[in-house]
mmCIF file of C-alpha atoms in Angstrom:
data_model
loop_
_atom_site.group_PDB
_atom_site.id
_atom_site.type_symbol
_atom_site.label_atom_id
_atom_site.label_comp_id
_atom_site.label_asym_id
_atom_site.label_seq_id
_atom_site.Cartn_x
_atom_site.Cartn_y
_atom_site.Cartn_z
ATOM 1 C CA UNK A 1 -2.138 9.953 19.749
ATOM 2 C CA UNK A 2 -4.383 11.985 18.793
ATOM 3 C CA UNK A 3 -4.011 13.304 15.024
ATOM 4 C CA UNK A 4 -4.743 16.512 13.190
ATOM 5 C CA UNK A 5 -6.478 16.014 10.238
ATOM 6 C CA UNK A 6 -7.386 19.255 8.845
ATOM 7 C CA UNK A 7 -8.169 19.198 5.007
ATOM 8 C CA UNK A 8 -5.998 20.481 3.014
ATOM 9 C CA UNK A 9 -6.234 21.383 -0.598
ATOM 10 C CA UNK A 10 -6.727 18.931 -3.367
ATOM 11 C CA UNK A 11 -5.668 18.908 -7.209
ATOM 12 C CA UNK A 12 -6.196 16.755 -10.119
ATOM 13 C CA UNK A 13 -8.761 15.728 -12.090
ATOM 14 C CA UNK A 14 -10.840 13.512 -8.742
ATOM 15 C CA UNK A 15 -10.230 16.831 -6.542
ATOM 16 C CA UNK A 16 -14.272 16.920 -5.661
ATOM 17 C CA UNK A 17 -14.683 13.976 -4.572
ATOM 18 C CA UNK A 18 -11.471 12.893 -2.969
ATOM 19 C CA UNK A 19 -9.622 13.536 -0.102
ATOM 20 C CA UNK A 20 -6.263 15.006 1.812
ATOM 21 C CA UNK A 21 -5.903 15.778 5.837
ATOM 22 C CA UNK A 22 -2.683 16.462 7.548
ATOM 23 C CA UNK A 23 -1.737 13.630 9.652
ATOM 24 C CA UNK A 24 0.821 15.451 12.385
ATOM 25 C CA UNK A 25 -0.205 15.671 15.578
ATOM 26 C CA UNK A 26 -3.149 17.075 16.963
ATOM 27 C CA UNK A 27 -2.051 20.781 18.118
ATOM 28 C CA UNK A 28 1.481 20.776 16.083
ATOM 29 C CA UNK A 29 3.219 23.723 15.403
ATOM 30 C CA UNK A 30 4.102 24.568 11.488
ATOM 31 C CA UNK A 31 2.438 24.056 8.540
ATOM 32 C CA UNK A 32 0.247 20.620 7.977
ATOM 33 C CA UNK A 33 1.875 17.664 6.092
ATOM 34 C CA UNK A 34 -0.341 14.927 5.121
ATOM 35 C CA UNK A 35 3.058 12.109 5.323
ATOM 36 C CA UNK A 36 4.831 13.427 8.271
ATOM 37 C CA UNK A 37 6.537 10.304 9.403
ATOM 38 C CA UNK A 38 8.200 10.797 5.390
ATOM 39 C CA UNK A 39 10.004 13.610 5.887
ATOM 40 C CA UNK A 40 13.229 11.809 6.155
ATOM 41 C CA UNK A 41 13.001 8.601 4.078
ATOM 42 C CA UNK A 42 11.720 11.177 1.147
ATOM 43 C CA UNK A 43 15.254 13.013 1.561
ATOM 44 C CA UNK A 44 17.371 9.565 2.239
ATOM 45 C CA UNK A 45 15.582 7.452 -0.232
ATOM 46 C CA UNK A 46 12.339 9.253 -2.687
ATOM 47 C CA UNK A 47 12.049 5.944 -4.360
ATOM 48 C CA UNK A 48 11.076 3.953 -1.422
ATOM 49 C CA UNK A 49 8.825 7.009 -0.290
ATOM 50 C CA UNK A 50 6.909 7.273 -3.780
ATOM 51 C CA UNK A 51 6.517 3.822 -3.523
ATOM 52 C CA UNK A 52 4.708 3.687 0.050
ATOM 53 C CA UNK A 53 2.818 6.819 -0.947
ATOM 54 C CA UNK A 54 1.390 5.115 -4.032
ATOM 55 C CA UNK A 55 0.997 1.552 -3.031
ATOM 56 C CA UNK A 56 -1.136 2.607 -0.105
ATOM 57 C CA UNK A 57 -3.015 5.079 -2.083
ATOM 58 C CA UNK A 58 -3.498 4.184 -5.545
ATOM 59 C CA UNK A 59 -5.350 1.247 -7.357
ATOM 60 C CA UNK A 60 -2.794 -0.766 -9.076
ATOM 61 C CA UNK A 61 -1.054 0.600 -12.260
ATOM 62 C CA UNK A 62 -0.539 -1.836 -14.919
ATOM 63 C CA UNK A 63 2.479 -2.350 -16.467
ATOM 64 C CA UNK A 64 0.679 -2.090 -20.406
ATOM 65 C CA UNK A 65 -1.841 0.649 -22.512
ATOM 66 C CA UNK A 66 -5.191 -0.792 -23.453
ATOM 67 C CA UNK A 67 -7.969 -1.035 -23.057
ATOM 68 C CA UNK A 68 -7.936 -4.754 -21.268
ATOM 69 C CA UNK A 69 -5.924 -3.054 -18.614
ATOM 70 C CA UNK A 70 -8.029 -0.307 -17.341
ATOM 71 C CA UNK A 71 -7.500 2.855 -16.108
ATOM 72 C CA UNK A 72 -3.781 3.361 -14.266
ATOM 73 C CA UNK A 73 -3.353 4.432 -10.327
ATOM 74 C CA UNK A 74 -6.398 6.126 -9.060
ATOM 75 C CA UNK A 75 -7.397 7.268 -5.461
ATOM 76 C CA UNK A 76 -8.725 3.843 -3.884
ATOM 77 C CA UNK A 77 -11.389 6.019 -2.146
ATOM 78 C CA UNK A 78 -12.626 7.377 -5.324
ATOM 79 C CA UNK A 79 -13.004 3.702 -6.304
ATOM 80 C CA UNK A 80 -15.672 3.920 -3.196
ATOM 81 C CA UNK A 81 -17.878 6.262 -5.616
ATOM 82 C CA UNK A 82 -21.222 4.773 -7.291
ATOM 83 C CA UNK A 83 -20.851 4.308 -10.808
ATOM 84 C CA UNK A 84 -22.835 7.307 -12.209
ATOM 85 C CA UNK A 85 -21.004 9.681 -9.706
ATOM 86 C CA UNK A 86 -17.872 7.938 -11.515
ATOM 87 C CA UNK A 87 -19.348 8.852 -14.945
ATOM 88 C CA UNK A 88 -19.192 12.030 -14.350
ATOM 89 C CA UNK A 89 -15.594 12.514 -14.120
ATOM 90 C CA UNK A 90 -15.112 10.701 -17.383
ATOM 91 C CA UNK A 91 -14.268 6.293 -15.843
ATOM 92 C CA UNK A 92 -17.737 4.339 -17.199
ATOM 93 C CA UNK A 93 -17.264 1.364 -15.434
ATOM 94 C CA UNK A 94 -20.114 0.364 -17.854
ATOM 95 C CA UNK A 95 -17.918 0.185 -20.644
ATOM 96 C CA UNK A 96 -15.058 -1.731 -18.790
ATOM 97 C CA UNK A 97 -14.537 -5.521 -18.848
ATOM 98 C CA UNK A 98 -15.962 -7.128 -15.767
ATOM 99 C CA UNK A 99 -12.383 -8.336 -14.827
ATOM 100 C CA UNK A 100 -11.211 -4.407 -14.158
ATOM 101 C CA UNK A 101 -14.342 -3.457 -12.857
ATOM 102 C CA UNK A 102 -13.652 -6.706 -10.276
ATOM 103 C CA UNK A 103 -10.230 -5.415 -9.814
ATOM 104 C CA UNK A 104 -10.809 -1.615 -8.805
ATOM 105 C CA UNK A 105 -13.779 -2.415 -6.648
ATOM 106 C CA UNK A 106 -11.597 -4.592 -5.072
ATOM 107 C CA UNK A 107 -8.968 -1.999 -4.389
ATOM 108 C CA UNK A 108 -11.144 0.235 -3.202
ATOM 109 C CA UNK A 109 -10.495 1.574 0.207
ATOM 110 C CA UNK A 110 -11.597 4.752 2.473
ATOM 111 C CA UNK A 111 -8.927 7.610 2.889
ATOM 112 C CA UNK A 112 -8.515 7.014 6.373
ATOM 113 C CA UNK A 113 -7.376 3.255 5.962
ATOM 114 C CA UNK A 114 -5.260 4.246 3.227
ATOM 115 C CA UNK A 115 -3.346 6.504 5.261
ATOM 116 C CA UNK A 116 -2.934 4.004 8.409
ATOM 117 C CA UNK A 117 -1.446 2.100 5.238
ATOM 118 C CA UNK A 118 0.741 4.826 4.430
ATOM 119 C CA UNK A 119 2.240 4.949 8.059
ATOM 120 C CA UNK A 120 2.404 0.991 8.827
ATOM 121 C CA UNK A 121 4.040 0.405 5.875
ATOM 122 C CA UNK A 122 6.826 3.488 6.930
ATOM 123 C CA UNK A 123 7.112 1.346 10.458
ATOM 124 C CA UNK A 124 7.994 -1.986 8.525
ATOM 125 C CA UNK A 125 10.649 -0.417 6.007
ATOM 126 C CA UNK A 126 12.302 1.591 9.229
ATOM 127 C CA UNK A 127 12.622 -2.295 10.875
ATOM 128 C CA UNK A 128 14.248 -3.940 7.880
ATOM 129 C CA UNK A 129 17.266 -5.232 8.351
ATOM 130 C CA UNK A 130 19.742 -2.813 6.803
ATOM 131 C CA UNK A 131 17.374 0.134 7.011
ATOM 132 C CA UNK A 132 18.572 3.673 7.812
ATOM 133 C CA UNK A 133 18.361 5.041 11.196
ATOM 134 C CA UNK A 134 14.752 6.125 12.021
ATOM 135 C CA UNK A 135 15.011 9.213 13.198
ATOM 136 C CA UNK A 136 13.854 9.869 17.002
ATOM 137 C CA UNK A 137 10.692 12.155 16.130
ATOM 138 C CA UNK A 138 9.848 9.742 13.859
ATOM 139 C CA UNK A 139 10.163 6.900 15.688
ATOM 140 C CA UNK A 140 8.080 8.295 18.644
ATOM 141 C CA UNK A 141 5.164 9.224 16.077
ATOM 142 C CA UNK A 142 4.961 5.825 14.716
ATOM 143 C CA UNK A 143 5.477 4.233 17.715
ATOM 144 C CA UNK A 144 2.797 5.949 19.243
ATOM 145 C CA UNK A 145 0.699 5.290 16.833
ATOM 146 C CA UNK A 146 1.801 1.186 16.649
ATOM 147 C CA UNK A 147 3.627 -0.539 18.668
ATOM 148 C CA UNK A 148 7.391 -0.537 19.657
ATOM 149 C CA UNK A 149 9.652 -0.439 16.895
ATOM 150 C CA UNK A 150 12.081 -3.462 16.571
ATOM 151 C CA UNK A 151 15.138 -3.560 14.102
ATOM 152 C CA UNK A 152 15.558 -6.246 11.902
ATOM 153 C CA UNK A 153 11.408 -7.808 12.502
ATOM 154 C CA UNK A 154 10.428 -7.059 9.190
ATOM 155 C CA UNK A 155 9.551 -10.512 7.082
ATOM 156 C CA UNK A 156 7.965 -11.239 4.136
ATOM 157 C CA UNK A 157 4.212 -11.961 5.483
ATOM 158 C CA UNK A 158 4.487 -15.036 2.607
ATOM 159 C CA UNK A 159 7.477 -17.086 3.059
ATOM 160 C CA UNK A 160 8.361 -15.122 6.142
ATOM 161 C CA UNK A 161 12.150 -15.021 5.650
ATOM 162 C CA UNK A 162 13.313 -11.337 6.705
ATOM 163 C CA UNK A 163 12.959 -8.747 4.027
ATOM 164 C CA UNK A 164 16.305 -6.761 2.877
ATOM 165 C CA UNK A 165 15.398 -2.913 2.723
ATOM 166 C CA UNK A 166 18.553 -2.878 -0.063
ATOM 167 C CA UNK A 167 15.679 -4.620 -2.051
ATOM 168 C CA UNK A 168 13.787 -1.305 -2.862
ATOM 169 C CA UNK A 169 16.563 -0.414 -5.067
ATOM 170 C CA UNK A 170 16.649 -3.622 -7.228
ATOM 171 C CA UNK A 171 13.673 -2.831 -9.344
ATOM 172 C CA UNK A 172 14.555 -3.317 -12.912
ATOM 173 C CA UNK A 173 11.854 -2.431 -15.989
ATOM 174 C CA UNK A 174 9.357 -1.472 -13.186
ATOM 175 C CA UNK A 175 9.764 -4.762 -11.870
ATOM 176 C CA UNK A 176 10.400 -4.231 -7.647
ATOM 177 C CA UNK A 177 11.676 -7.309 -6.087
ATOM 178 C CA UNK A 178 9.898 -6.192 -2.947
ATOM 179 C CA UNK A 179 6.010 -5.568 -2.991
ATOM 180 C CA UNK A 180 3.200 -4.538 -0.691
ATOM 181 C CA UNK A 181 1.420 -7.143 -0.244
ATOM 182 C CA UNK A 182 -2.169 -8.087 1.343
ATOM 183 C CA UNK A 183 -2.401 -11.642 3.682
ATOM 184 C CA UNK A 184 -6.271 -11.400 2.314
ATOM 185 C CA UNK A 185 -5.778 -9.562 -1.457
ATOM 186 C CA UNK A 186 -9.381 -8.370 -0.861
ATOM 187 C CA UNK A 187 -8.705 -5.762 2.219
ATOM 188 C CA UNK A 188 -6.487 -2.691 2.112
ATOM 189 C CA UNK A 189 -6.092 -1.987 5.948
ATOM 190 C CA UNK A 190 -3.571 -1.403 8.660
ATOM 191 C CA UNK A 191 -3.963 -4.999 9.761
ATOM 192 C CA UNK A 192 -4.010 -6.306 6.881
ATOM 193 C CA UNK A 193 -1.039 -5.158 5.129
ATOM 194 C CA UNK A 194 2.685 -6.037 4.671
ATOM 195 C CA UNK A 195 5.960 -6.615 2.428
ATOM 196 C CA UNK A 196 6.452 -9.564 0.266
ATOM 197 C CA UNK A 197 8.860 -11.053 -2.397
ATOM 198 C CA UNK A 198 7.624 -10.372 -5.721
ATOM 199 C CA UNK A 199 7.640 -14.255 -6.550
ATOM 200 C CA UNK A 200 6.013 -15.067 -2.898
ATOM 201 C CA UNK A 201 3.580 -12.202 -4.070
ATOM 202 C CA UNK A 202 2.608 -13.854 -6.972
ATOM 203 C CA UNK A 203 2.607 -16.876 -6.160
ATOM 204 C CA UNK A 204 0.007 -16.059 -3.642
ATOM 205 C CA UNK A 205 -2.162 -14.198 -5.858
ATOM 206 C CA UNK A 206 -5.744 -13.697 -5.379
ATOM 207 C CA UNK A 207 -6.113 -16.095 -2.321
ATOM 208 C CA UNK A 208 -5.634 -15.369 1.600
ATOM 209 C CA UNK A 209 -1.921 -16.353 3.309
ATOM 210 C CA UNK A 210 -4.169 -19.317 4.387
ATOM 211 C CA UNK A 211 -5.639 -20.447 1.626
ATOM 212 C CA UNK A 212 -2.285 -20.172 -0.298
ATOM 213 C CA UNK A 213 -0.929 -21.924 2.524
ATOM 214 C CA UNK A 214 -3.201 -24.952 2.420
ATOM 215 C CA UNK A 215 -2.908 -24.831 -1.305
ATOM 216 C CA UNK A 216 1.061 -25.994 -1.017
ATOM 217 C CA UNK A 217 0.125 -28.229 2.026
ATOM 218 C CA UNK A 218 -2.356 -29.629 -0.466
ATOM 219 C CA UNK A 219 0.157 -30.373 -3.077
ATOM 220 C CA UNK A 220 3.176 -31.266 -1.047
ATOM 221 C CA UNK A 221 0.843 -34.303 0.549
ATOM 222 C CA UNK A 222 0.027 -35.413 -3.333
ATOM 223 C CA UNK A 223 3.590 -35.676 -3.760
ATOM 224 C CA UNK A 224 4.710 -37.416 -0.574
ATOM 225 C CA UNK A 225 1.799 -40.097 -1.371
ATOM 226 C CA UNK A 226 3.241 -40.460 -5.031
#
């Protein structure tokens, strides 16, 4: 399908050298939307949308104020910038520790990618179990754009054991007990992206669903020979 992706106006304090495009169609009718396939889930359930919205656009927030922690949820394609064009909008990545210099480089990711992000991560919500209805326009955009939707397919891409959509709603003290997750931490793509557990999640931290995997295999041998 082909898509529209005329620019539309951006705000905020990155607005020169970041991004928006509307993402219906190519040839709709009606205004542009940059998050078509949210129109519904935005109504149904915001929290679930803001969350897809900023996990697949933003650099990770942290959860504490200082200056250890960096700066909170920016663009991941501004992250893309050189660091004097960064200087210029007031983030020295000079000044920062090398650990949250590491970490936004790392989340760094073009506009385009993030917004494949955006949608794939829509698809896997709509086939939780217990997930609301997706609604037929919506369904044929994603689809089209995908692969064939199936009910109930969603797993966590850790431990694999399906993934509850009721789980959105559990956060407590900013704390979801679902996450999007990465099987390689170091990618933010389309094929690379998924929803995990929190505690599968962390567990896995900064290594690949394959490393992490041969990590337990390693340990669970150690323990069988002992």
């Amino acid at each position: 399908m082909g898509l529209c992706k005329k620019n539309l106006p951006v705000r905020g304090k990155y607005k020169d050298i970041s991004e928006k495009k509307c993402y219906r169609e190519d040839g709709h009718e009606g205004e542009c939307k940059e998050f078509p396939y949210l129109s519904d889930l935005s109504v149904s359930h915001p929290r679930v949308t803001n969350k897809i919205k900023r996990d697949a656009t933003k650099t990770t927030g942290a959860a504490w104020k200082s200056e250890d922690a960096g700066p909170n949820r920016i663009d991941r394609w501004v992250m893309l910038q050189s660091d004097d064009v960064l200087k210029n909008y007031g983030l020295d990545m000079v000044a920062l520790k090398p650990g949250v210099v590491a970490k936004l480089r790392e989340k760094a990711a073009t506009y385009d990618d993030c917004m494949d992000v955006a949608a794939r991560l829509t698809l896997l919500a709509y086939q939780m179990p217990d997930a609301p209805p997706c609604p037929a326009d919506t369904r044929t955009y994603l689809e089209s754009r995908f692969s064939p939707m199936v009910e109930g397919s969603t797993t966590c891409i850790v431990c694999k054991e399906p993934l509850s959509f009721s789980l959105f709603e559990n956060a407590q003290r900013g704390k979801a007990e679902i996450e999007t997750a990465h099987s390689n931490p170091r990618e933010h793509n389309q094929n690379n992206v998924g929803f995990a557990h929190r505690e599968c999640n962390i567990a896995q931290g900064n290594k690949t669903v394959e490393e992490f995997y041969g990590w337990i295999s390693g340990i669970l041998d150690r323990i069988d020979r002992t």
